[in-house]
Amino acid sequence: MDGWILGLESTAHTLSYGAVLSNGQALPAATDTIRPTVGGIHPREAADHHRDVADNLLTKLLEQHELSLSNLGGVAFSQGPGMGPCLQVGAGIARALAAAHEVPLIGVNHCVAHIEIGRSECDCDDPVLLYVSGGNTQVITRLDGRYRVLGETLDIGIGNMLDKFARKFGHPFPGGPVIEQHARAHLDAHPNATLDGLELPYAVRGMDMAFSGLMTAAVALVQKGAPFDAVCWSLQEHAFAACVEVAERAMAHSGKHELLLGGGVACNQRLRDMCTIMAKEREGSSHAPPRIYCIDNGTMIAQLGWLELGAGRTTSLNESAVDPGLRTDATPIAW
Ligand code: ATP
Ligand code: FE2
């Protein structure tokens, strides 16, 4: 393959440019995330943010890795799923760069990119993926040439649930890391902590999950006087146990032995530890990529673009419309 691949990520709150060299080597991305101080993320405000930072961020990536657009080999972008206005900013930049430099355009599936960067960084072969991010919570594995969703959230993504809970108590986005710190503080203060009095609803529904009831019940616990640290700990224990339970069943059903974590919530050390324990009990293994590749990043988009281009797949201009509802299993695995 000639030249390096640029990857553009813009599905939600983050604009990120990443790069993969022609030999497949992944380079850390240049990333900028909108962090509203009040309220959640408005798609159009996020899109405006992405437009504002786009130029400087690309320059930053090029300078950081001494890359030049003159030997660009292709431009990959997140085609979906995500927020329409945000996706359109990334797609617009990608089309313009590909046209200006006369290189192939490659529209990729954001969820599949989370899987592939994990597979390559962790050297996994055929894992069950536990994909836990703000907008998505899915248990996925490869069957008959596609990544199939074996179980997923029926309401909100686990990360959105954590963010909403944190926001109720004055902690701005992203709430997940704040909850992790408070949960750890609870365990430091109470090494023999139990869940007595901190029980929350069961979040597993067959092979699916549901998190909004968990959040409402956790908010009510704090309002009834339970310490915030203790509820953060209980919320993590219940929500992560649900994900690990579904992932374990997916491993049993599919007969696979590797578990791979992906998505922003996979930054959480407690979740990583629970997955390690579960996989060990099944005589399997659990893997998690470096945290810079768990959160949304342009490198994973570049890496999937590199794989797809290597398999001969590119995206013509008239196929390059964004698809906010793109499903994980809509993308054939051609590589
Ligand atoms: P997607 O488009 O895949 O849904 P996303 O837009 O939600 O992704 P990510 O960067 O994958 O973006 O994930 C962000 C989420 O990860 C936020 O909800 C954030 O609170 C959560 N998160 C980040 N770090 C941690 C952590 N240490 N513990 C728990 N959650 C975390
Ligand atoms: Fe993501």
CSV table of C-alpha atoms and ligand atoms in Angstrom, one decimal:
chain,number,residue,atom,x,y,z
A,1,MET,CA,0.0,0.0,0.0
A,2,ASP,CA,1.3,3.5,-0.9
A,3,GLY,CA,1.2,6.3,1.7
A,4,TRP,CA,-0.3,6.6,5.1
A,5,ILE,CA,-4.0,6.5,6.0
A,6,LEU,CA,-5.7,9.4,7.7
A,7,GLY,CA,-8.7,8.5,10.0
A,8,LEU,CA,-11.4,10.9,11.0
A,9,GLU,CA,-13.7,10.3,14.0
A,10,SER,CA,-16.7,12.5,14.6
A,11,THR,CA,-19.6,10.4,15.8
A,12,ALA,CA,-20.4,12.4,18.9
A,13,HIS,CA,-18.6,14.7,21.3
A,14,THR,CA,-15.1,14.0,19.9
A,15,LEU,CA,-13.3,15.2,16.8
A,16,SER,CA,-10.2,13.1,16.3
A,17,TYR,CA,-7.6,12.6,13.5
A,18,GLY,CA,-5.5,9.5,13.6
A,19,ALA,CA,-3.0,7.9,11.3
A,20,VAL,CA,-1.8,4.4,10.3
A,21,LEU,CA,1.4,4.0,8.3
A,22,SER,CA,1.5,2.0,5.1
A,23,ASN,CA,3.0,-0.9,7.1
A,24,GLY,CA,0.0,-1.0,9.4
A,25,GLN,CA,1.7,0.8,12.3
A,26,ALA,CA,-0.9,2.8,14.4
A,27,LEU,CA,0.0,6.3,15.6
A,28,PRO,CA,-1.7,8.1,18.5
A,29,ALA,CA,-4.5,10.5,17.5
A,30,ALA,CA,-4.9,14.2,17.9
A,31,THR,CA,-8.2,14.6,19.7
A,32,ASP,CA,-10.5,17.4,20.9
A,33,THR,CA,-13.7,16.7,22.9
A,34,ILE,CA,-16.5,19.2,23.7
A,35,ARG,CA,-17.3,19.2,27.4
A,36,PRO,CA,-20.4,21.1,28.2
A,37,THR,CA,-20.4,22.5,31.8
A,38,VAL,CA,-24.2,22.3,32.0
A,39,GLY,CA,-26.5,19.8,30.4
A,40,GLY,CA,-25.8,17.1,27.9
A,41,ILE,CA,-24.3,17.2,24.5
A,42,HIS,CA,-26.4,19.0,21.8
A,43,PRO,CA,-25.6,17.4,18.4
A,44,ARG,CA,-25.4,20.8,16.6
A,45,GLU,CA,-23.3,22.4,19.3
A,46,ALA,CA,-20.9,19.4,19.0
A,47,ALA,CA,-20.8,19.8,15.2
A,48,ASP,CA,-20.0,23.5,15.6
A,49,HIS,CA,-17.2,22.5,18.0
A,50,HIS,CA,-15.8,20.0,15.5
A,51,ARG,CA,-15.8,22.6,12.7
A,52,ASP,CA,-14.1,25.2,14.9
A,53,VAL,CA,-11.2,22.9,15.9
A,54,ALA,CA,-10.8,20.9,12.6
A,55,ASP,CA,-8.0,22.8,11.0
A,56,ASN,CA,-5.7,23.2,14.0
A,57,LEU,CA,-6.2,19.6,15.0
A,58,LEU,CA,-5.2,18.3,11.7
A,59,THR,CA,-2.0,20.4,11.8
A,60,LYS,CA,-1.4,19.1,15.3
A,61,LEU,CA,-1.5,15.4,14.0
A,62,LEU,CA,0.8,16.2,11.1
A,63,GLU,CA,3.3,18.0,13.3
A,64,GLN,CA,3.2,15.4,16.1
A,65,HIS,CA,4.2,12.6,13.8
A,66,GLU,CA,6.0,14.5,11.1
A,67,LEU,CA,3.5,13.4,8.5
A,68,SER,CA,2.8,15.2,5.2
A,69,LEU,CA,-0.4,15.2,3.2
A,70,SER,CA,1.8,14.9,0.1
A,71,ASN,CA,2.2,11.2,0.7
A,72,LEU,CA,-1.3,10.5,1.9
A,73,GLY,CA,-2.6,7.1,0.7
A,74,GLY,CA,-6.3,7.3,1.7
A,75,VAL,CA,-8.8,9.0,4.0
A,76,ALA,CA,-11.1,7.0,6.2
A,77,PHE,CA,-14.0,8.5,8.2
A,78,SER,CA,-16.8,7.3,10.6
A,79,GLN,CA,-19.8,6.8,8.4
A,80,GLY,CA,-22.0,5.8,11.4
A,81,PRO,CA,-23.5,5.1,13.8
A,82,GLY,CA,-23.7,8.5,15.6
A,83,MET,CA,-25.2,11.9,15.7
A,84,GLY,CA,-26.1,13.1,12.1
A,85,PRO,CA,-24.7,16.7,12.4
A,86,CYS,CA,-21.4,15.5,13.9
A,87,LEU,CA,-21.0,12.7,11.4
A,88,GLN,CA,-21.5,15.1,8.5
A,89,VAL,CA,-18.7,17.4,9.7
A,90,GLY,CA,-16.2,14.5,9.6
A,91,ALA,CA,-17.6,13.1,6.3
A,92,GLY,CA,-17.3,16.6,4.7
A,93,ILE,CA,-13.7,17.0,5.7
A,94,ALA,CA,-12.8,13.5,4.5
A,95,ARG,CA,-14.4,14.0,1.1
A,96,ALA,CA,-12.6,17.3,0.6
A,97,LEU,CA,-9.2,15.9,1.6
A,98,ALA,CA,-9.6,12.8,-0.5
A,99,ALA,CA,-10.6,14.8,-3.5
A,100,ALA,CA,-7.9,17.4,-3.1
A,101,HIS,CA,-5.1,14.8,-2.7
A,102,GLU,CA,-6.7,12.4,-5.2
A,103,VAL,CA,-6.7,9.4,-2.8
A,104,PRO,CA,-9.4,6.8,-2.0
A,105,LEU,CA,-12.1,7.6,0.4
A,106,ILE,CA,-13.1,4.9,2.9
A,107,GLY,CA,-16.3,5.2,5.0
A,108,VAL,CA,-16.1,2.8,8.0
A,109,ASN,CA,-18.3,1.5,10.7
A,110,HIS,CA,-17.4,3.1,14.0
A,111,CYS,CA,-18.4,0.0,16.1
A,112,VAL,CA,-16.3,-2.3,13.9
A,113,ALA,CA,-13.4,0.1,14.3
A,114,HIS,CA,-13.5,-0.3,18.1
A,115,ILE,CA,-13.3,-4.1,17.6
A,116,GLU,CA,-10.4,-4.0,15.1
A,117,ILE,CA,-8.2,-1.6,17.0
A,118,GLY,CA,-8.6,-3.8,20.0
A,119,ARG,CA,-7.9,-7.0,18.0
A,120,SER,CA,-4.7,-5.5,16.6
A,121,GLU,CA,-3.5,-3.8,19.8
A,122,CYS,CA,-4.2,-6.9,22.0
A,123,ASP,CA,-3.2,-9.5,19.4
A,124,CYS,CA,-6.6,-11.2,19.8
A,125,ASP,CA,-7.7,-13.7,17.2
A,126,ASP,CA,-11.5,-14.3,17.4
A,127,PRO,CA,-12.8,-12.7,20.6
A,128,VAL,CA,-16.2,-11.9,22.1
A,129,LEU,CA,-16.2,-8.1,22.3
A,130,LEU,CA,-17.8,-6.3,25.2
A,131,TYR,CA,-18.3,-2.8,23.6
A,132,VAL,CA,-19.2,-0.4,26.4
A,133,SER,CA,-19.3,3.3,25.5
A,134,GLY,CA,-21.5,6.3,26.0
A,135,GLY,CA,-24.0,5.5,23.2
A,136,ASN,CA,-23.5,1.8,22.8
A,137,THR,CA,-23.5,-1.3,25.0
A,138,GLN,CA,-23.2,-4.4,22.9
A,139,VAL,CA,-21.8,-7.9,23.1
A,140,ILE,CA,-20.5,-8.9,19.7
A,141,THR,CA,-18.7,-11.7,18.0
A,142,ARG,CA,-17.7,-12.8,14.5
A,143,LEU,CA,-20.1,-15.3,12.9
A,144,ASP,CA,-20.5,-16.0,9.1
A,145,GLY,CA,-18.4,-13.1,7.9
A,146,ARG,CA,-20.0,-10.4,10.1
A,147,TYR,CA,-19.7,-9.1,13.6
A,148,ARG,CA,-23.0,-10.2,15.1
A,149,VAL,CA,-24.6,-8.5,18.1
A,150,LEU,CA,-25.5,-11.2,20.6
A,151,GLY,CA,-26.8,-8.9,23.2
A,152,GLU,CA,-27.2,-5.1,23.7
A,153,THR,CA,-28.8,-2.4,25.8
A,154,LEU,CA,-32.6,-2.0,25.4
A,155,ASP,CA,-32.5,1.6,26.5
A,156,ILE,CA,-29.5,3.8,27.1
A,157,GLY,CA,-25.8,3.0,26.7
A,158,ILE,CA,-23.9,2.3,30.0
A,159,GLY,CA,-21.7,5.3,29.6
A,160,ASN,CA,-24.7,7.7,29.1
A,161,MET,CA,-26.2,6.2,32.2
A,162,LEU,CA,-23.0,6.9,34.2
A,163,ASP,CA,-22.8,10.4,32.7
A,164,LYS,CA,-26.4,11.2,33.6
A,165,PHE,CA,-26.1,9.9,37.1
A,166,ALA,CA,-23.0,12.0,37.7
A,167,ARG,CA,-24.6,15.1,36.1
A,168,LYS,CA,-27.5,14.8,38.5
A,169,PHE,CA,-25.0,15.4,41.3
A,170,GLY,CA,-23.2,18.3,39.6
A,171,HIS,CA,-20.3,16.4,37.8
A,172,PRO,CA,-20.0,17.4,34.2
A,173,PHE,CA,-19.3,15.1,31.3
A,174,PRO,CA,-17.5,12.6,31.3
A,175,GLY,CA,-19.1,11.2,34.5
A,176,GLY,CA,-17.6,7.7,34.3
A,177,PRO,CA,-14.1,8.5,35.5
A,178,VAL,CA,-15.6,10.6,38.4
A,179,ILE,CA,-17.8,7.7,39.5
A,180,GLU,CA,-14.8,5.4,39.3
A,181,GLN,CA,-12.9,7.6,41.7
A,182,HIS,CA,-15.8,7.9,44.2
A,183,ALA,CA,-16.3,4.1,44.1
A,184,ARG,CA,-12.6,3.6,44.8
A,185,ALA,CA,-12.8,6.1,47.7
A,186,HIS,CA,-15.7,4.0,49.2
A,187,LEU,CA,-13.7,0.8,49.0
A,188,ASP,CA,-10.6,2.5,50.4
A,189,ALA,CA,-12.6,3.7,53.4
A,190,HIS,CA,-14.6,0.4,53.7
A,191,PRO,CA,-12.4,-2.5,52.5
A,192,ASN,CA,-15.1,-5.0,53.6
A,193,ALA,CA,-17.9,-3.1,52.0
A,194,THR,CA,-21.1,-5.1,51.3
A,195,LEU,CA,-24.0,-4.2,49.0
A,196,ASP,CA,-26.5,-4.5,51.9
A,197,GLY,CA,-28.9,-1.6,51.7
A,198,LEU,CA,-27.3,-0.5,48.3
A,199,GLU,CA,-29.2,-3.1,46.1
A,200,LEU,CA,-30.2,-1.9,42.7
A,201,PRO,CA,-32.5,-3.5,40.0
A,202,TYR,CA,-31.2,-6.4,38.0
A,203,ALA,CA,-30.2,-5.0,34.6
A,204,VAL,CA,-30.0,-8.3,32.5
A,205,ARG,CA,-32.9,-9.2,30.2
A,206,GLY,CA,-32.1,-12.5,28.5
A,207,MET,CA,-29.0,-11.6,26.4
A,208,ASP,CA,-29.9,-7.9,26.6
A,209,MET,CA,-29.4,-5.2,29.2
A,210,ALA,CA,-31.3,-2.2,30.5
A,211,PHE,CA,-29.7,0.6,32.5
A,212,SER,CA,-32.2,3.5,32.9
A,213,GLY,CA,-34.0,1.8,35.9
A,214,LEU,CA,-30.6,1.3,37.5
A,215,MET,CA,-29.9,5.0,37.2
A,216,THR,CA,-33.3,6.1,38.6
A,217,ALA,CA,-32.9,3.7,41.6
A,218,ALA,CA,-29.3,4.9,42.2
A,219,VAL,CA,-30.4,8.6,42.2
A,220,ALA,CA,-33.2,7.7,44.6
A,221,LEU,CA,-30.7,6.0,47.0
A,222,VAL,CA,-28.6,9.1,47.2
A,223,GLN,CA,-31.7,11.3,47.7
A,224,LYS,CA,-32.8,9.0,50.6
A,225,GLY,CA,-29.4,9.7,52.3
A,226,ALA,CA,-27.1,6.9,51.1
A,227,PRO,CA,-23.5,8.2,50.8
A,228,PHE,CA,-22.6,9.3,47.2
A,229,ASP,CA,-19.4,7.2,47.3
A,230,ALA,CA,-21.2,4.1,48.3
A,231,VAL,CA,-23.9,4.5,45.6
A,232,CYS,CA,-21.2,5.1,42.9
A,233,TRP,CA,-19.6,1.8,44.0
A,234,SER,CA,-22.9,-0.1,44.0
A,235,LEU,CA,-23.9,1.4,40.6
A,236,GLN,CA,-20.6,0.2,39.1
A,237,GLU,CA,-20.9,-3.3,40.7
A,238,HIS,CA,-24.5,-3.8,39.4
A,239,ALA,CA,-24.0,-2.3,35.9
A,240,PHE,CA,-20.7,-4.1,35.2
A,241,ALA,CA,-22.0,-7.4,36.6
A,242,ALA,CA,-24.8,-7.2,34.0
A,243,CYS,CA,-22.3,-6.7,31.2
A,244,VAL,CA,-19.9,-9.4,32.4
A,245,GLU,CA,-22.8,-11.9,32.8
A,246,VAL,CA,-24.0,-11.3,29.2
A,247,ALA,CA,-20.4,-11.5,27.9
A,248,GLU,CA,-19.9,-14.8,29.8
A,249,ARG,CA,-23.0,-16.3,28.2
A,250,ALA,CA,-21.9,-15.1,24.8
A,251,MET,CA,-18.6,-16.9,25.3
A,252,ALA,CA,-20.4,-20.1,26.4
A,253,HIS,CA,-22.8,-20.0,23.4
A,254,SER,CA,-20.2,-19.2,20.8
A,255,GLY,CA,-17.5,-21.5,22.3
A,256,LYS,CA,-14.9,-18.6,22.1
A,257,HIS,CA,-12.2,-18.2,24.7
A,258,GLU,CA,-11.0,-14.6,24.3
A,259,LEU,CA,-12.8,-11.6,25.7
A,260,LEU,CA,-12.0,-8.1,24.3
A,261,LEU,CA,-13.0,-4.8,25.9
A,262,GLY,CA,-13.7,-1.7,23.8
A,263,GLY,CA,-15.4,1.7,24.1
A,264,GLY,CA,-14.8,4.5,26.7
A,265,VAL,CA,-16.2,2.6,29.7
A,266,ALA,CA,-13.5,0.0,29.1
A,267,CYS,CA,-11.1,2.5,30.6
A,268,ASN,CA,-12.6,1.5,34.0
A,269,GLN,CA,-10.2,-0.6,36.0
A,270,ARG,CA,-12.9,-2.3,38.0
A,271,LEU,CA,-14.6,-3.5,34.8
A,272,ARG,CA,-11.3,-4.7,33.5
A,273,ASP,CA,-10.7,-6.6,36.7
A,274,MET,CA,-14.2,-8.2,36.6
A,275,CYS,CA,-13.6,-9.4,33.1
A,276,THR,CA,-10.2,-10.8,33.9
A,277,ILE,CA,-11.7,-12.8,36.8
A,278,MET,CA,-14.6,-14.1,34.6
A,279,ALA,CA,-12.3,-15.1,31.7
A,280,LYS,CA,-9.9,-16.9,34.1
A,281,GLU,CA,-12.7,-18.9,35.6
A,282,ARG,CA,-13.6,-20.1,32.1
A,283,GLU,CA,-10.0,-20.8,31.3
A,284,GLY,CA,-10.0,-18.1,28.8
A,285,SER,CA,-8.4,-14.7,28.6
A,286,SER,CA,-9.5,-11.1,28.8
A,287,HIS,CA,-7.9,-8.2,26.9
A,288,ALA,CA,-8.2,-4.4,26.9
A,289,PRO,CA,-6.4,-2.0,24.6
A,290,PRO,CA,-4.5,1.0,25.9
A,291,ARG,CA,-7.0,3.6,27.2
A,292,ILE,CA,-6.2,6.0,24.3
A,293,TYR,CA,-7.7,3.4,22.0
A,294,CYS,CA,-10.8,2.7,24.2
A,295,ILE,CA,-12.2,6.2,23.9
A,296,ASP,CA,-13.3,7.4,20.5
A,297,ASN,CA,-10.2,8.1,18.5
A,298,GLY,CA,-9.2,8.7,14.8
A,299,THR,CA,-6.5,6.0,14.9
A,300,MET,CA,-9.1,3.2,15.0
A,301,ILE,CA,-10.9,4.7,12.0
A,302,ALA,CA,-7.6,4.9,10.1
A,303,GLN,CA,-6.8,1.3,11.1
A,304,LEU,CA,-10.1,0.0,9.8
A,305,GLY,CA,-9.6,2.1,6.7
A,306,TRP,CA,-6.2,0.5,6.2
A,307,LEU,CA,-7.7,-3.0,6.5
A,308,GLU,CA,-10.6,-2.2,4.1
A,309,LEU,CA,-8.3,-0.6,1.6
A,310,GLY,CA,-6.0,-3.6,1.8
A,311,ALA,CA,-9.0,-5.8,1.0
A,312,GLY,CA,-9.8,-3.5,-2.0
A,313,ARG,CA,-12.8,-1.7,-0.6
A,314,THR,CA,-13.3,2.0,-1.1
A,315,THR,CA,-16.3,4.3,-0.9
A,316,SER,CA,-17.4,6.3,-4.0
A,317,LEU,CA,-18.8,9.8,-3.4
A,318,ASN,CA,-22.4,8.7,-4.0
A,319,GLU,CA,-22.1,6.0,-1.4
A,320,SER,CA,-20.5,8.3,1.1
A,321,ALA,CA,-23.6,9.6,2.9
A,322,VAL,CA,-23.5,9.2,6.7
A,323,ASP,CA,-25.8,6.7,8.4
A,324,PRO,CA,-26.6,7.6,12.0
A,325,GLY,CA,-28.3,4.2,12.6
A,326,LEU,CA,-25.6,2.0,11.0
A,327,ARG,CA,-25.6,-1.4,12.7
A,328,THR,CA,-22.5,-3.4,13.6
A,329,ASP,CA,-23.7,-6.4,11.5
A,330,ALA,CA,-24.3,-4.2,8.4
A,331,THR,CA,-20.6,-4.3,7.5
A,332,PRO,CA,-19.2,-7.4,5.8
A,333,ILE,CA,-15.8,-8.4,7.1
A,334,ALA,CA,-13.7,-8.2,3.9
A,335,TRP,CA,-10.2,-8.3,5.5
B,1,ATP,P1,-19.8,5.6,20.9
B,1,ATP,O1,-20.0,6.5,19.8
B,1,ATP,O2,-19.1,4.4,20.6
B,1,ATP,O3,-21.1,5.4,21.7
B,1,ATP,P2,-19.0,7.6,22.8
B,1,ATP,O4,-19.3,8.7,21.9
B,1,ATP,O5,-19.8,7.3,23.9
B,1,ATP,O6,-18.8,6.3,21.9
B,1,ATP,P3,-16.4,7.0,24.0
B,1,ATP,O7,-15.3,7.9,24.0
B,1,ATP,O8,-16.2,5.6,23.5
B,1,ATP,O9,-17.5,7.8,23.3
B,1,ATP,O10,-16.9,6.8,25.5
B,1,ATP,C1,-17.2,7.8,26.4
B,1,ATP,C2,-17.9,7.3,27.6
B,1,ATP,O11,-16.9,6.5,28.4
B,1,ATP,C3,-18.5,8.3,28.5
B,1,ATP,O12,-19.8,7.9,28.9
B,1,ATP,C4,-17.6,8.3,29.8
B,1,ATP,O13,-18.2,8.6,31.0
B,1,ATP,C5,-17.1,6.8,29.8
B,1,ATP,N1,-15.8,6.6,30.5
B,1,ATP,C6,-14.6,7.1,30.2
B,1,ATP,N2,-13.7,6.7,31.2
B,1,ATP,C7,-14.4,6.0,32.1
B,1,ATP,C8,-14.1,5.3,33.3
B,1,ATP,N3,-12.8,5.3,33.8
B,1,ATP,N4,-15.0,4.5,33.9
B,1,ATP,C9,-16.3,4.5,33.4
B,1,ATP,N5,-16.7,5.1,32.3
B,1,ATP,C10,-15.8,5.9,31.6
B,2,FE2,FE,-17.2,5.0,20.3
